[in-house]
Amino acid sequence: MVDCEEDPLPDVADLSKIEVGLYLVNDMANEDLLSHFEEAVAFIDDGQKKGNVLVHCYFGVSRSATLVTCYLMKKYKMSVDEALQRVKSRRRCVGPNSGFLGQLLLYQMMGWNLVENNLQYRLYRLKAAAASMVICGKKDMDEKFQNLVQQDPRLHSNYNFVAYKCRTCRSPLINQDFILPHCHGETPVWSDSKWSGAANNLHTCDEGIFTLPISWMKEVTSTLQGKLFCPKCQAKVGTYNWCAGCDCPCGAKIIPGFYFIPSKIDKCM
């Protein structure tokens, strides 16, 4: 049985002989269900091999329908529309909320897998991590988002990946893979499928530098906003803000934002 509720099932039945996959989520557009897709698909698939699987939520309309749609997409390599129509053919009232539909589309875009280095997926996970810290009142990053924090470039054996160094002390700060591009004057949105392609095909802005969080940013996973200081010489190199984001000189606002001041860092050629 797959139970996707904001609270666990009440103790009204003997579930000792039933395997339960429990996902505590609300039926809200900003809720992160995508992170559970792979685990839920594997659970349903295993249950199907053993017998039957009940997938449910409070109304049986949005959360449970999203997981069943996801399962059909993965198993039969279907599009969101094809899989959802198959579910609706059995239960006409189903209708995932707009956020869950966007997550299903992203899952389809990634080839029915969670691709960690996919830029659109990175934008999604940053937004979900911010919601976890801000909306849910948490002050520490949820464990499931910890791998968003990138390794300190000073610990990397290959300096060819270094994109920017501190202008004051020349210490490596940013690897090329850490950079989050954006278009001039345009705030990137995770649901925009153009970010699933190669960013070098887009006309991106180079006035401001934004990145994923990096391990040398000591307070970034436990405080909602602050300044970024070079880990070697302590010169101020930027700012971060999980809630309000940071502004680029081009007019774009990146939320959450980890912004580097261009005059404080040097690009490596």
Coordinates of C-alpha atoms in Angstrom, one line a residue, residues 42-162:
A42 CA 10.0 0.8 -7.2
F43 CA 7.6 0.1 -4.3
I44 CA 4.6 -0.2 -6.6
D45 CA 6.5 -2.4 -9.1
D46 CA 7.6 -4.7 -6.3
G47 CA 4.1 -4.9 -4.9
Q48 CA 2.6 -5.7 -8.3
K49 CA 5.0 -8.7 -8.6
K50 CA 3.8 -9.9 -5.2
G51 CA 0.1 -9.2 -5.6
N52 CA -1.9 -6.0 -5.5
V53 CA -1.1 -2.4 -4.6
L54 CA -3.4 0.2 -3.1
V55 CA -2.2 3.8 -3.8
H56 CA -4.2 6.3 -1.9
C57 CA -4.4 9.8 -0.4
Y58 CA -7.3 11.7 1.3
F59 CA -9.5 12.3 -1.7
G60 CA -7.8 10.0 -4.2
V61 CA -7.6 12.8 -6.8
S62 CA -4.2 14.5 -6.8
R63 CA -1.3 13.0 -4.8
S64 CA -2.1 9.3 -5.4
A65 CA -3.1 10.0 -9.0
T66 CA 0.3 11.6 -9.5
L67 CA 2.2 8.6 -8.2
V68 CA 0.2 6.2 -10.3
T69 CA 0.7 8.3 -13.4
C70 CA 4.4 8.4 -12.7
Y71 CA 4.5 4.6 -12.4
L72 CA 2.8 4.2 -15.7
M73 CA 5.1 6.7 -17.4
K74 CA 8.2 4.9 -16.1
K75 CA 7.0 1.4 -16.8
Y76 CA 5.6 1.9 -20.3
K77 CA 7.7 4.9 -21.4
M78 CA 4.6 7.1 -21.7
S79 CA 4.1 10.8 -21.9
V80 CA 2.3 12.6 -19.0
D81 CA -0.8 13.0 -21.2
E82 CA -0.9 9.3 -22.2
A83 CA -0.4 8.0 -18.7
L84 CA -2.9 10.4 -17.1
Q85 CA -5.5 9.5 -19.7
R86 CA -5.1 5.9 -18.8
V87 CA -5.6 6.7 -15.1
K88 CA -8.6 8.8 -15.9
S89 CA -10.1 5.9 -17.9
R90 CA -10.3 4.0 -14.6
R91 CA -11.1 7.0 -12.3
R92 CA -12.5 10.0 -14.0
C93 CA -12.2 12.4 -11.1
V94 CA -8.4 12.4 -10.8
G95 CA -6.5 15.6 -11.4
P96 CA -3.0 16.3 -10.1
N97 CA -2.5 19.9 -9.1
S98 CA -0.5 22.2 -11.3
G99 CA 2.7 21.7 -9.4
F100 CA 2.5 18.0 -9.6
L101 CA 1.8 18.2 -13.3
G102 CA 4.9 20.3 -13.7
Q103 CA 6.9 17.7 -11.8
L104 CA 5.6 14.9 -14.0
L105 CA 6.5 16.9 -17.1
L106 CA 10.1 17.4 -15.8
Y107 CA 10.3 13.7 -15.0
Q108 CA 9.3 13.0 -18.6
M109 CA 11.8 15.5 -19.9
M110 CA 14.6 13.7 -18.0
G111 CA 13.7 10.4 -19.6
W112 CA 11.7 9.0 -16.6
N113 CA 14.8 9.4 -14.3
L114 CA 16.1 11.9 -11.8
V115 CA 19.1 13.3 -13.5
E116 CA 21.2 15.2 -10.9
N117 CA 23.1 17.4 -13.3
N118 CA 20.1 18.4 -15.4
L119 CA 19.8 22.2 -15.0
Q120 CA 16.0 22.3 -14.9
Y121 CA 16.1 19.7 -12.2
R122 CA 18.7 21.7 -10.2
L123 CA 16.5 24.7 -10.4
Y124 CA 13.5 22.6 -9.2
R125 CA 15.5 21.2 -6.3
L126 CA 16.8 24.6 -5.2
K127 CA 13.2 25.9 -5.1
A128 CA 12.1 22.8 -3.2
A129 CA 15.0 23.2 -0.7
A130 CA 14.1 26.9 -0.2
A131 CA 10.5 26.0 0.4
S132 CA 11.6 23.4 3.0
M133 CA 13.7 26.0 4.8
V134 CA 11.4 29.0 4.5
I135 CA 7.7 27.9 4.2
C136 CA 8.0 24.9 6.6
G137 CA 9.9 27.1 9.1
K138 CA 13.0 25.0 9.0
K139 CA 16.4 26.6 9.6
D140 CA 18.5 23.7 8.4
M141 CA 18.5 22.2 4.9
D142 CA 16.6 18.9 4.7
E143 CA 18.9 15.9 4.4
K144 CA 17.4 15.0 1.0
F145 CA 18.8 18.2 -0.5
Q146 CA 22.3 18.0 1.0
N147 CA 23.8 16.9 -2.3
L148 CA 22.9 20.3 -3.8
V149 CA 25.9 21.6 -1.8
Q150 CA 28.9 21.3 -4.1
Q151 CA 32.4 20.3 -3.1
D152 CA 35.0 23.1 -2.3
P153 CA 37.0 23.6 -5.5
R154 CA 40.2 23.8 -3.4
L155 CA 39.7 20.0 -2.7
H156 CA 39.3 19.1 -6.4
S157 CA 42.4 17.5 -7.9
N158 CA 41.8 18.9 -11.4
Y159 CA 42.0 22.7 -11.4
N160 CA 41.0 22.8 -15.1
F161 CA 37.4 22.9 -13.8
V162 CA 37.9 26.1 -11.9

